[in-house]
């Protein structure tokens, strides 16, 4: 054992010594601040207790605050309808008179109608595909509209300010005489409707050519229902959609119900239409045109019947908008119309024996939450919701159904399977969030936009289908051809991925309006596919299929996977179909291999070549080796094993003066959170370990004497360990020589494997003595300041560090991607030169908050989502007004949270300029909130952290799937006046590279670490010199 006279210093300890020396002048203020916080807390607690005894539980107060926030939100988003009326009324009146002045004309053939409109106005009729043939017997004509009504959110006063343009729907009722009884068949109605719309466009073009710009668009992306979009030139905020509709009853509801077929196959007429495949999408599109006015009256009647209905619709509208859910087919097919209609139906029925599910006496929030509850708990694909359906039973399908009997349609007909799964997922997460008694759910529910794909999904894939295949038969239900293709892709992915994913979502770009003088095109589809993955199953190497005895299932398995499927015998004797994936190529994770195999076989090799993955690129940014997503903790296992061996050796020692009570981890490496994987090199930082011996009266009752006793313990322990462990090295080092009240020594243990640990001794009596000195006003100011600094250091190193390490280590085993996300977050802070100002533990708390309190999402299951969501939280977090509270130990109650808020308010009251405490980061294990944030960061650094996070989030939002992750780590040096470039030779990167080579190539002998170099960090020493010589940088 080396002589104990050899002095070793832990660099960051010396840095703190310098800071303590600089703050010695504030001794009385520091002690007084601690006392003021405690007194203020006691006063506020007693006041809160008196209020609670008078007004009831604190939960009621939180609910009252939440209701106030909702009321304020509703006031902010509700537009000034009188102002809008004055702006819109002149435009709508002129438009109405222009439409009424359009002259009628007699019947024309399809060819004649197209030629006339093309020749006179250059307008192309927006016929849905397949367009009518030239030899059809029916004719096209135009007559004056029966009625013209303004419908939609503007009329019902359900619009919001945040919707962008003032969108107004103008429903033009086509005369019933234009249609025949059989026009509901084979798109004949929709072809006549398209011609009527083209005539309206021609008339408006003549009457208002210089006043409006005109385009065609599909109603919510439905090409069966083209609409005319008018944008007045004098007011860019206004957008008017002209919708041709028909009177209710023109077509019999019994002929156009969801279970009927209205698109007959070519050839001889079928004698039994009921045997044909139903066309629910086509039928609902037709029914919606006939029920537009009926729904206007129904929703208006509901608003009169229930006073809080309109406000509940606004809450639902905001909730949907923040999640990217709209009525459009690309937006999920569930928007504010579907929300308002569903809630109106639930106020009239839907319960047992036809009773109403919702009560008219509910508040707006109660209506909102109850509607979410129904969406989350009832699977509408298995249990369709039927309102006044009569004697008809609605058959179950793969798509959700809410059948509105009086109006004869399924209001969710635009939804797909993946959009419905996403809607239910969002509802479940929101309900869980709204039931959280600790977290304030308001921001996450109504203010946070959470539909950005890179933050929403654990893995995002983009692919391009060059040409959209046509439907195999004209008898198929008429949908956008891209939707039909998406259904096939979704089925293939969900079937092939199985339990690797929780949810698969397909997104397409919004339909683009087209000129009235051209035809719409749908030749190419760009898909963005989002995956919410199972964190463990996603990287599984072997998939077990059906047993060989099940011939039918085995044949199906082989048909799906092709040559990839193989028959294997496993150790348990079973012979099953299986899939084996490779983890040898770090550039192509297992999850990506599975997706490429599915797309290549079921969509096409050409499409498979267009696949681009967002997510794996973040894995490659981590310092050190790339490790399989299923085993992110594996590189730490060697250090953990060495620690366990050291623990056994210490517990087996005989000859120590006192019995050892506990050995605790207290280091980032021992909680899977170090930036670099642990490498047994000479320049490695030793992992901190805390020893605690049993209590005894033999301990001295003086702080300085306790530190000297610790040195004696460490010397004895070092001698015994060198005897017990062959070829190990033990060296005692001194620290904090200028602060006699603080820990004075440590023991560095270098094991034969090269692993290094730094042992310190924890004695509980120190805290009592330090608190006694801190409150002893008879002592001189310097001694009291030393006691304040010593107590803070004691709590941080011997109490909170141990608890923090235990909690983070346990959480890393529970959340596989917590460890790599923390490491990447620290790497990001280091890339932007903030690592010296932000403690490791503070950054770990930020990331842990993302995983433990992930609202409005669920917990991340990839490095990408964990990292980007953490950046978004930092960008939005107002650390000046809000404390960070992390449920680290799983015991953060409402009372603890209230206590933390009171302590935060106390710090802000006694230190309003935030000179001492800037960021307040607390947890259920550390309610003090300043353990990891004093004395750093400063206000300048905290502000820069927020600015960098906001800039990163803005770049992510702009780049979308074109994001280059490495760009987020590029530092900006233009803000600095003076930059020093250091040679890489003085960093520890070279030694880490040698260590990696030694592990990769067995014939290279790894050199034993030099005890003199353990923990040596020249860069940190240089920065300390700069700070002490020229002030804090």
PDB file of N, CA, C and O in Angstrom, residues 258 295 334 338 341-343 345-346 350 374-375 378-381 383-387 394 397 399-405 408-413 415 420 423:
ATOM      1  N   UNK A 258     -75.456   1.670 -44.441  1.00  0.00           N
ATOM      2  CA  UNK A 258     -74.062   1.178 -44.499  1.00  0.00           C
ATOM      3  C   UNK A 258     -73.936  -0.274 -44.925  1.00  0.00           C
ATOM      4  O   UNK A 258     -72.884  -0.664 -45.440  1.00  0.00           O
ATOM      5  N   UNK A 295     -78.159  17.856 -39.833  1.00  0.00           N
ATOM      6  CA  UNK A 295     -77.151  17.925 -38.772  1.00  0.00           C
ATOM      7  C   UNK A 295     -77.026  19.340 -38.219  1.00  0.00           C
ATOM      8  O   UNK A 295     -76.772  19.531 -37.025  1.00  0.00           O
ATOM      9  N   UNK A 334     -61.532  12.074 -37.807  1.00  0.00           N
ATOM     10  CA  UNK A 334     -62.261  12.405 -36.580  1.00  0.00           C
ATOM     11  C   UNK A 334     -61.849  13.812 -36.179  1.00  0.00           C
ATOM     12  O   UNK A 334     -60.770  14.026 -35.616  1.00  0.00           O
ATOM     13  N   UNK A 338     -67.179  15.399 -36.030  1.00  0.00           N
ATOM     14  CA  UNK A 338     -67.431  14.096 -35.438  1.00  0.00           C
ATOM     15  C   UNK A 338     -67.514  14.182 -33.918  1.00  0.00           C
ATOM     16  O   UNK A 338     -68.345  13.504 -33.294  1.00  0.00           O
ATOM     17  N   UNK A 341     -70.908  15.881 -33.040  1.00  0.00           N
ATOM     18  CA  UNK A 341     -72.034  14.994 -33.327  1.00  0.00           C
ATOM     19  C   UNK A 341     -72.080  13.835 -32.342  1.00  0.00           C
ATOM     20  O   UNK A 341     -73.154  13.460 -31.850  1.00  0.00           O
ATOM     21  N   UNK A 342     -70.933  13.235 -32.039  1.00  0.00           N
ATOM     22  CA  UNK A 342     -70.901  12.130 -31.083  1.00  0.00           C
ATOM     23  C   UNK A 342     -71.402  12.591 -29.717  1.00  0.00           C
ATOM     24  O   UNK A 342     -72.208  11.895 -29.072  1.00  0.00           O
ATOM     25  N   UNK A 343     -70.965  13.744 -29.278  1.00  0.00           N
ATOM     26  CA  UNK A 343     -71.398  14.234 -27.973  1.00  0.00           C
ATOM     27  C   UNK A 343     -72.889  14.556 -27.982  1.00  0.00           C
ATOM     28  O   UNK A 343     -73.599  14.299 -26.989  1.00  0.00           O
ATOM     29  N   UNK A 345     -75.155  13.070 -29.815  1.00  0.00           N
ATOM     30  CA  UNK A 345     -75.856  11.785 -29.784  1.00  0.00           C
ATOM     31  C   UNK A 345     -75.841  11.185 -28.382  1.00  0.00           C
ATOM     32  O   UNK A 345     -76.842  10.603 -27.932  1.00  0.00           O
ATOM     33  N   UNK A 346     -74.718  11.327 -27.666  1.00  0.00           N
ATOM     34  CA  UNK A 346     -74.622  10.778 -26.317  1.00  0.00           C
ATOM     35  C   UNK A 346     -75.520  11.534 -25.335  1.00  0.00           C
ATOM     36  O   UNK A 346     -75.912  10.984 -24.306  1.00  0.00           O
ATOM     37  N   UNK A 350     -77.677   6.238 -26.422  1.00  0.00           N
ATOM     38  CA  UNK A 350     -76.441   5.478 -26.429  1.00  0.00           C
ATOM     39  C   UNK A 350     -76.226   4.611 -25.216  1.00  0.00           C
ATOM     40  O   UNK A 350     -75.326   3.764 -25.202  1.00  0.00           O
ATOM     41  N   UNK A 374     -65.714   7.344 -23.087  1.00  0.00           N
ATOM     42  CA  UNK A 374     -66.374   6.414 -24.001  1.00  0.00           C
ATOM     43  C   UNK A 374     -65.455   6.013 -25.149  1.00  0.00           C
ATOM     44  O   UNK A 374     -65.377   4.843 -25.529  1.00  0.00           O
ATOM     45  N   UNK A 375     -64.721   6.990 -25.700  1.00  0.00           N
ATOM     46  CA  UNK A 375     -63.811   6.686 -26.806  1.00  0.00           C
ATOM     47  C   UNK A 375     -62.732   5.703 -26.355  1.00  0.00           C
ATOM     48  O   UNK A 375     -62.365   4.777 -27.081  1.00  0.00           O
ATOM     49  N   UNK A 378     -64.632   1.937 -25.028  1.00  0.00           N
ATOM     50  CA  UNK A 378     -65.505   1.137 -25.883  1.00  0.00           C
ATOM     51  C   UNK A 378     -64.876   0.952 -27.253  1.00  0.00           C
ATOM     52  O   UNK A 378     -64.572   1.925 -27.943  1.00  0.00           O
ATOM     53  N   UNK A 379     -64.683  -0.302 -27.637  1.00  0.00           N
ATOM     54  CA  UNK A 379     -64.134  -0.620 -28.950  1.00  0.00           C
ATOM     55  C   UNK A 379     -65.279  -0.614 -29.958  1.00  0.00           C
ATOM     56  O   UNK A 379     -66.082  -1.549 -30.017  1.00  0.00           O
ATOM     57  N   UNK A 380     -65.354   0.431 -30.743  1.00  0.00           N
ATOM     58  CA  UNK A 380     -66.461   0.601 -31.678  1.00  0.00           C
ATOM     59  C   UNK A 380     -66.348  -0.300 -32.896  1.00  0.00           C
ATOM     60  O   UNK A 380     -67.260  -0.324 -33.726  1.00  0.00           O
ATOM     61  N   UNK A 381     -65.262  -1.019 -33.034  1.00  0.00           N
ATOM     62  CA  UNK A 381     -65.184  -2.014 -34.103  1.00  0.00           C
ATOM     63  C   UNK A 381     -65.880  -3.309 -33.699  1.00  0.00           C
ATOM     64  O   UNK A 381     -66.393  -4.036 -34.556  1.00  0.00           O
ATOM     65  N   UNK A 383     -68.115  -3.354 -30.805  1.00  0.00           N
ATOM     66  CA  UNK A 383     -69.417  -2.964 -30.274  1.00  0.00           C
ATOM     67  C   UNK A 383     -69.832  -1.636 -30.900  1.00  0.00           C
ATOM     68  O   UNK A 383     -69.626  -0.581 -30.315  1.00  0.00           O
ATOM     69  N   UNK A 384     -70.409  -1.677 -32.082  1.00  0.00           N
ATOM     70  CA  UNK A 384     -70.856  -0.420 -32.707  1.00  0.00           C
ATOM     71  C   UNK A 384     -71.860   0.305 -31.819  1.00  0.00           C
ATOM     72  O   UNK A 384     -72.670  -0.311 -31.120  1.00  0.00           O
ATOM     73  N   UNK A 385     -71.787   1.622 -31.857  1.00  0.00           N
ATOM     74  CA  UNK A 385     -72.716   2.458 -31.096  1.00  0.00           C
ATOM     75  C   UNK A 385     -73.868   2.827 -32.028  1.00  0.00           C
ATOM     76  O   UNK A 385     -73.652   3.466 -33.070  1.00  0.00           O
ATOM     77  N   UNK A 386     -75.065   2.420 -31.659  1.00  0.00           N
ATOM     78  CA  UNK A 386     -76.230   2.604 -32.531  1.00  0.00           C
ATOM     79  C   UNK A 386     -77.236   3.496 -31.825  1.00  0.00           C
ATOM     80  O   UNK A 386     -77.630   3.226 -30.680  1.00  0.00           O
ATOM     81  N   UNK A 387     -77.652   4.562 -32.504  1.00  0.00           N
ATOM     82  CA  UNK A 387     -78.651   5.486 -31.978  1.00  0.00           C
ATOM     83  C   UNK A 387     -79.918   5.389 -32.827  1.00  0.00           C
ATOM     84  O   UNK A 387     -79.892   5.694 -34.026  1.00  0.00           O
ATOM     85  N   UNK A 394     -76.557  -3.398 -36.774  1.00  0.00           N
ATOM     86  CA  UNK A 394     -75.373  -2.958 -37.502  1.00  0.00           C
ATOM     87  C   UNK A 394     -74.294  -4.025 -37.359  1.00  0.00           C
ATOM     88  O   UNK A 394     -73.866  -4.336 -36.241  1.00  0.00           O
ATOM     89  N   UNK A 397     -67.520  -4.582 -38.103  1.00  0.00           N
ATOM     90  CA  UNK A 397     -66.517  -4.555 -39.167  1.00  0.00           C
ATOM     91  C   UNK A 397     -65.169  -4.238 -38.544  1.00  0.00           C
ATOM     92  O   UNK A 397     -65.048  -4.047 -37.338  1.00  0.00           O
ATOM     93  N   UNK A 399     -63.709  -1.527 -38.983  1.00  0.00           N
ATOM     94  CA  UNK A 399     -63.663  -0.084 -38.801  1.00  0.00           C
ATOM     95  C   UNK A 399     -64.673   0.345 -37.743  1.00  0.00           C
ATOM     96  O   UNK A 399     -65.688  -0.322 -37.524  1.00  0.00           O
ATOM     97  N   UNK A 400     -64.451   1.465 -37.077  1.00  0.00           N
ATOM     98  CA  UNK A 400     -65.374   1.914 -36.024  1.00  0.00           C
ATOM     99  C   UNK A 400     -66.697   2.369 -36.610  1.00  0.00           C
ATOM    100  O   UNK A 400     -66.759   2.888 -37.735  1.00  0.00           O
ATOM    101  N   UNK A 401     -67.767   2.204 -35.837  1.00  0.00           N
ATOM    102  CA  UNK A 401     -69.095   2.588 -36.306  1.00  0.00           C
ATOM    103  C   UNK A 401     -69.869   3.283 -35.191  1.00  0.00           C
ATOM    104  O   UNK A 401     -70.010   2.750 -34.096  1.00  0.00           O
ATOM    105  N   UNK A 402     -70.350   4.470 -35.491  1.00  0.00           N
ATOM    106  CA  UNK A 402     -71.336   5.175 -34.669  1.00  0.00           C
ATOM    107  C   UNK A 402     -72.496   5.472 -35.610  1.00  0.00           C
ATOM    108  O   UNK A 402     -72.448   6.432 -36.389  1.00  0.00           O
ATOM    109  N   UNK A 403     -73.505   4.622 -35.557  1.00  0.00           N
ATOM    110  CA  UNK A 403     -74.605   4.709 -36.529  1.00  0.00           C
ATOM    111  C   UNK A 403     -75.683   5.641 -36.002  1.00  0.00           C
ATOM    112  O   UNK A 403     -76.283   5.408 -34.952  1.00  0.00           O
ATOM    113  N   UNK A 404     -75.901   6.705 -36.748  1.00  0.00           N
ATOM    114  CA  UNK A 404     -76.925   7.695 -36.429  1.00  0.00           C
ATOM    115  C   UNK A 404     -78.191   7.314 -37.196  1.00  0.00           C
ATOM    116  O   UNK A 404     -78.327   7.620 -38.383  1.00  0.00           O
ATOM    117  N   UNK A 405     -79.117   6.633 -36.519  1.00  0.00           N
ATOM    118  CA  UNK A 405     -80.309   6.103 -37.170  1.00  0.00           C
ATOM    119  C   UNK A 405     -81.181   7.156 -37.835  1.00  0.00           C
ATOM    120  O   UNK A 405     -81.565   6.993 -39.006  1.00  0.00           O
ATOM    121  N   UNK A 408     -79.355   8.137 -40.800  1.00  0.00           N
ATOM    122  CA  UNK A 408     -79.019   6.971 -41.606  1.00  0.00           C
ATOM    123  C   UNK A 408     -77.577   6.852 -42.053  1.00  0.00           C
ATOM    124  O   UNK A 408     -77.321   6.430 -43.184  1.00  0.00           O
ATOM    125  N   UNK A 409     -76.607   7.186 -41.182  1.00  0.00           N
ATOM    126  CA  UNK A 409     -75.215   7.078 -41.608  1.00  0.00           C
ATOM    127  C   UNK A 409     -74.298   6.829 -40.419  1.00  0.00           C
ATOM    128  O   UNK A 409     -74.631   7.131 -39.261  1.00  0.00           O
ATOM    129  N   UNK A 410     -73.132   6.275 -40.719  1.00  0.00           N
ATOM    130  CA  UNK A 410     -72.059   6.107 -39.752  1.00  0.00           C
ATOM    131  C   UNK A 410     -71.210   7.366 -39.779  1.00  0.00           C
ATOM    132  O   UNK A 410     -70.550   7.667 -40.779  1.00  0.00           O
ATOM    133  N   UNK A 411     -71.189   8.115 -38.683  1.00  0.00           N
ATOM    134  CA  UNK A 411     -70.494   9.405 -38.697  1.00  0.00           C
ATOM    135  C   UNK A 411     -68.977   9.239 -38.712  1.00  0.00           C
ATOM    136  O   UNK A 411     -68.244  10.209 -38.967  1.00  0.00           O
ATOM    137  N   UNK A 412     -68.479   8.032 -38.470  1.00  0.00           N
ATOM    138  CA  UNK A 412     -67.031   7.787 -38.460  1.00  0.00           C
ATOM    139  C   UNK A 412     -66.577   7.115 -39.748  1.00  0.00           C
ATOM    140  O   UNK A 412     -65.546   6.428 -39.763  1.00  0.00           O
ATOM    141  N   UNK A 413     -67.292   7.312 -40.844  1.00  0.00           N
ATOM    142  CA  UNK A 413     -66.990   6.578 -42.071  1.00  0.00           C
ATOM    143  C   UNK A 413     -65.648   6.959 -42.678  1.00  0.00           C
ATOM    144  O   UNK A 413     -65.082   6.207 -43.470  1.00  0.00           O
ATOM    145  N   UNK A 415     -62.879   7.350 -40.976  1.00  0.00           N
ATOM    146  CA  UNK A 415     -61.779   6.859 -40.152  1.00  0.00           C
ATOM    147  C   UNK A 415     -61.217   5.560 -40.716  1.00  0.00           C
ATOM    148  O   UNK A 415     -61.943   4.731 -41.262  1.00  0.00           O
ATOM    149  N   UNK A 420     -58.217   5.209 -35.959  1.00  0.00           N
ATOM    150  CA  UNK A 420     -59.056   4.894 -34.796  1.00  0.00           C
ATOM    151  C   UNK A 420     -58.202   4.385 -33.637  1.00  0.00           C
ATOM    152  O   UNK A 420     -58.440   4.748 -32.484  1.00  0.00           O
ATOM    153  N   UNK A 423     -56.699   7.423 -32.124  1.00  0.00           N
ATOM    154  CA  UNK A 423     -57.671   8.197 -31.349  1.00  0.00           C
ATOM    155  C   UNK A 423     -57.889   7.571 -29.977  1.00  0.00           C
ATOM    156  O   UNK A 423     -57.886   8.274 -28.955  1.00  0.00           O
TER     157      UNK A 423
END
